[in-house]
Amino acid sequence: MKIYTGNTDIELGENLIDTPNQVVTHLVLDAGQAVPQHQANFSVIVVPIKGKILFSDATHTETIYPGKIVQMTPGELHALKAVEASELMVVKSTLAVD
């Protein structure tokens, strides 16, 4: 077992795990701070830990918060903006093919 601890005083984000098949990023956003539209070449799960975030894809914006997560497929365009001070874990993985 390995234990990873993120810092809450980071500027935006830090990768806690970074391997060819998985990246786990800890994001800390101030209220109003945004991450512009981008995509990842991984399957992605976004897990809010604290706060409220406006999470947008090409056609829709949803407010996410602790307990409400997002799942994306590789290549999906998305952007986010913190409604209030927020923390998120972003888990990017290459999924096994059956």
GROMACS .gro file of C-alpha atoms in nm:
model
   98
    1MET     CA    1   0.000   0.000   0.000
    2LYS     CA    2   0.117   0.353  -0.079
    3ILE     CA    3  -0.024   0.669   0.077
    4TYR     CA    4  -0.024   1.002  -0.107
    5THR     CA    5  -0.099   1.339   0.051
    6GLY     CA    6  -0.173   1.653  -0.149
    7ASN     CA    7  -0.090   2.009  -0.046
    8THR     CA    8  -0.373   2.260  -0.006
    9ASP     CA    9  -0.147   2.561  -0.060
   10ILE     CA   10  -0.055   2.480  -0.421
   11GLU     CA   11  -0.100   2.730  -0.705
   12LEU     CA   12  -0.336   2.514  -0.912
   13GLY     CA   13  -0.254   2.146  -0.931
   14GLU     CA   14  -0.010   1.870  -0.852
   15ASN     CA   15   0.021   1.517  -0.982
   16LEU     CA   16   0.016   1.277  -0.689
   17ILE     CA   17   0.055   0.974  -0.917
   18ASP     CA   18   0.203   0.991  -1.266
   19THR     CA   19   0.254   0.666  -1.457
   20PRO     CA   20   0.204   0.580  -1.825
   21ASN     CA   21  -0.139   0.427  -1.745
   22GLN     CA   22  -0.265   0.652  -1.465
   23VAL     CA   23  -0.236   1.011  -1.351
   24VAL     CA   24  -0.401   1.139  -1.034
   25THR     CA   25  -0.406   1.519  -1.013
   26HIS     CA   26  -0.503   1.718  -0.704
   27LEU     CA   27  -0.650   2.057  -0.802
   28VAL     CA   28  -0.704   2.351  -0.565
   29LEU     CA   29  -0.902   2.644  -0.710
   30ASP     CA   30  -0.987   2.980  -0.558
   31ALA     CA   31  -1.341   3.112  -0.609
   32GLY     CA   32  -1.365   3.241  -0.967
   33GLN     CA   33  -1.050   3.059  -1.084
   34ALA     CA   34  -1.096   2.873  -1.411
   35VAL     CA   35  -0.925   2.601  -1.613
   36PRO     CA   36  -0.975   2.670  -1.987
   37GLN     CA   37  -1.116   2.415  -2.230
   38HIS     CA   38  -0.886   2.118  -2.282
   39GLN     CA   39  -0.895   1.740  -2.334
   40ALA     CA   40  -0.710   1.435  -2.207
   41ASN     CA   41  -0.609   1.118  -2.390
   42PHE     CA   42  -0.732   0.911  -2.093
   43SER     CA   43  -1.062   0.804  -1.944
   44VAL     CA   44  -1.122   1.060  -1.668
   45ILE     CA   45  -1.310   1.072  -1.338
   46VAL     CA   46  -1.339   1.413  -1.165
   47VAL     CA   47  -1.414   1.391  -0.792
   48PRO     CA   48  -1.487   1.715  -0.604
   49ILE     CA   49  -1.363   1.710  -0.244
   50LYS     CA   50  -1.465   2.061  -0.141
   51GLY     CA   51  -1.660   2.353  -0.290
   52LYS     CA   52  -1.870   2.395  -0.605
   53ILE     CA   53  -1.741   2.390  -0.960
   54LEU     CA   54  -1.905   2.473  -1.294
   55PHE     CA   55  -1.800   2.187  -1.521
   56SER     CA   56  -1.863   2.232  -1.894
   57ASP     CA   57  -1.835   2.017  -2.203
   58ALA     CA   58  -1.901   2.135  -2.558
   59THR     CA   59  -2.277   2.173  -2.505
   60HIS     CA   60  -2.363   2.164  -2.134
   61THR     CA   61  -2.259   2.310  -1.798
   62GLU     CA   62  -2.324   2.129  -1.472
   63THR     CA   63  -2.250   2.232  -1.114
   64ILE     CA   64  -2.052   1.961  -0.936
   65TYR     CA   65  -1.972   1.934  -0.565
   66PRO     CA   66  -1.869   1.662  -0.319
   67GLY     CA   67  -2.077   1.354  -0.394
   68LYS     CA   68  -2.144   1.452  -0.759
   69ILE     CA   69  -1.871   1.327  -0.994
   70VAL     CA   70  -1.798   1.345  -1.368
   71GLN     CA   71  -1.687   1.062  -1.597
   72MET     CA   72  -1.538   1.134  -1.942
   73THR     CA   73  -1.405   0.932  -2.231
   74PRO     CA   74  -1.069   1.006  -2.394
   75GLY     CA   75  -1.065   1.324  -2.602
   76GLU     CA   76  -1.374   1.495  -2.454
   77LEU     CA   77  -1.335   1.873  -2.445
   78HIS     CA   78  -1.413   2.025  -2.105
   79ALA     CA   79  -1.350   2.331  -1.888
   80LEU     CA   80  -1.415   2.422  -1.527
   81LYS     CA   81  -1.461   2.725  -1.305
   82ALA     CA   82  -1.478   2.736  -0.927
   83VAL     CA   83  -1.797   2.894  -0.792
   84GLU     CA   84  -1.636   2.890  -0.446
   85ALA     CA   85  -1.298   2.778  -0.313
   86SER     CA   86  -1.273   2.416  -0.429
   87GLU     CA   87  -1.060   2.103  -0.428
   88LEU     CA   88  -1.084   1.815  -0.675
   89MET     CA   89  -0.913   1.488  -0.753
   90VAL     CA   90  -0.884   1.409  -1.123
   91VAL     CA   91  -0.816   1.043  -1.200
   92LYS     CA   92  -0.697   0.981  -1.557
   93SER     CA   93  -0.654   0.616  -1.658
   94THR     CA   94  -0.600   0.397  -1.957
   95LEU     CA   95  -0.871   0.135  -1.923
   96ALA     CA   96  -0.808  -0.230  -2.005
   97VAL     CA   97  -0.973  -0.362  -2.321
   98ASP     CA   98  -1.161  -0.693  -2.289
   0.00000   0.00000   0.00000
